[in-house]
């Protein structure tokens, strides 16, 4: 036999599971899946992005308001029907098993079926991750390489930083509007 079997790392294996979970997403723009693994290596929860229970999914409605309004990715989450994959995984898990664990987050662009490169979760999900006391987050970075992050190292979401981020977004939107004229 000439081909040597290469066993995937734990991070690679759990990321593949997160990708499989993302296929349950009901979002028309991005499919995200999350897997939370306990300190001792057990999968304790999974989640994908989709509408809250008892509410119609975007795939059922056939419309994405954010897409219709040409909302820039990473902005104006309040216009989205979906609960994020990370939030669903935290909600679905036993808090005692989650503490100190690792969250794997995998995203795919629904239109191109290509992996999304993520720098970090959205600010609200970051807060939930911190409150759940998750000790590590693994994401796919540029080129598909896995990136491990200690959530405690994220910059604090102080009012000054939030204001600066909003002002930057508004300036970018204004510039895009000006460029489009």
Short mmCIF file of N, CA, C and O in Angstrom, two decimals, residues 8-18 37 102-105 136-140 146-149:
data_model
loop_
_atom_site.label_atom_id
_atom_site.label_comp_id
_atom_site.label_asym_id
_atom_site.label_seq_id
_atom_site.Cartn_x
_atom_site.Cartn_y
_atom_site.Cartn_z
N UNK A 8 -6.92 12.99 10.88
CA UNK A 8 -7.13 14.41 11.15
C UNK A 8 -6.94 14.73 12.63
O UNK A 8 -7.17 13.88 13.49
N UNK A 9 -6.55 15.96 12.90
CA UNK A 9 -6.43 16.40 14.29
C UNK A 9 -7.83 16.52 14.89
O UNK A 9 -8.84 16.52 14.15
N UNK A 10 -7.90 16.65 16.19
CA UNK A 10 -9.20 16.85 16.84
C UNK A 10 -9.85 18.12 16.31
O UNK A 10 -11.05 18.13 16.04
N UNK A 11 -9.06 19.19 16.18
CA UNK A 11 -9.62 20.43 15.66
C UNK A 11 -10.20 20.24 14.26
O UNK A 11 -11.28 20.73 13.95
N UNK A 12 -9.48 19.56 13.40
CA UNK A 12 -9.97 19.31 12.03
C UNK A 12 -11.25 18.47 12.06
O UNK A 12 -12.21 18.76 11.33
N UNK A 13 -11.28 17.45 12.91
CA UNK A 13 -12.45 16.58 13.00
C UNK A 13 -13.68 17.35 13.48
O UNK A 13 -14.77 17.24 12.89
N UNK A 14 -13.52 18.13 14.55
CA UNK A 14 -14.67 18.88 15.07
C UNK A 14 -15.10 19.97 14.12
O UNK A 14 -16.29 20.29 14.04
N UNK A 15 -14.16 20.54 13.35
CA UNK A 15 -14.53 21.55 12.36
C UNK A 15 -15.35 20.89 11.24
O UNK A 15 -16.31 21.49 10.74
N UNK A 16 -15.00 19.68 10.85
CA UNK A 16 -15.79 18.96 9.84
C UNK A 16 -17.19 18.70 10.35
O UNK A 16 -18.17 18.77 9.59
N UNK A 17 -17.33 18.40 11.63
CA UNK A 17 -18.66 18.19 12.21
C UNK A 17 -19.43 19.52 12.20
O UNK A 17 -20.63 19.54 11.87
N UNK A 18 -18.76 20.62 12.54
CA UNK A 18 -19.41 21.94 12.49
C UNK A 18 -19.89 22.25 11.07
O UNK A 18 -20.96 22.81 10.87
N UNK A 37 -17.42 21.55 22.42
CA UNK A 37 -16.77 20.34 22.92
C UNK A 37 -16.32 20.60 24.36
O UNK A 37 -15.70 21.64 24.63
N UNK A 102 -14.48 24.17 24.17
CA UNK A 102 -14.07 24.79 22.91
C UNK A 102 -15.27 24.87 21.99
O UNK A 102 -16.04 23.92 21.87
N UNK A 103 -15.42 26.01 21.32
CA UNK A 103 -16.48 26.19 20.34
C UNK A 103 -15.84 26.20 18.95
O UNK A 103 -14.90 26.97 18.70
N UNK A 104 -16.32 25.34 18.07
CA UNK A 104 -15.88 25.29 16.67
C UNK A 104 -16.95 25.96 15.83
O UNK A 104 -18.13 25.62 15.94
N UNK A 105 -16.56 26.91 14.98
CA UNK A 105 -17.51 27.65 14.16
C UNK A 105 -17.08 27.58 12.70
O UNK A 105 -15.96 27.93 12.35
N UNK A 136 -11.97 28.51 24.43
CA UNK A 136 -11.28 28.54 23.14
C UNK A 136 -12.32 28.54 22.03
O UNK A 136 -13.35 27.85 22.12
N UNK A 137 -12.05 29.31 20.99
CA UNK A 137 -12.89 29.34 19.80
C UNK A 137 -12.00 29.00 18.61
O UNK A 137 -10.92 29.57 18.46
N UNK A 138 -12.44 28.06 17.79
CA UNK A 138 -11.69 27.67 16.59
C UNK A 138 -12.52 28.06 15.37
O UNK A 138 -13.68 27.68 15.25
N UNK A 139 -11.89 28.82 14.48
CA UNK A 139 -12.52 29.32 13.26
C UNK A 139 -11.66 28.95 12.06
O UNK A 139 -10.49 28.63 12.20
N UNK A 140 -12.26 29.05 10.87
CA UNK A 140 -11.47 28.95 9.64
C UNK A 140 -11.01 30.34 9.27
O UNK A 140 -11.82 31.26 9.16
N UNK A 146 -7.13 26.62 10.14
CA UNK A 146 -7.84 26.77 11.40
C UNK A 146 -7.09 27.73 12.31
O UNK A 146 -5.87 27.70 12.41
N UNK A 147 -7.86 28.59 12.96
CA UNK A 147 -7.32 29.60 13.86
C UNK A 147 -7.94 29.38 15.23
O UNK A 147 -9.17 29.29 15.35
N UNK A 148 -7.11 29.29 16.25
CA UNK A 148 -7.57 29.11 17.62
C UNK A 148 -7.46 30.43 18.37
O UNK A 148 -6.41 31.08 18.33
N UNK A 149 -8.55 30.82 19.05
CA UNK A 149 -8.60 32.10 19.74
C UNK A 149 -9.01 31.87 21.20
O UNK A 149 -9.90 31.09 21.49
#
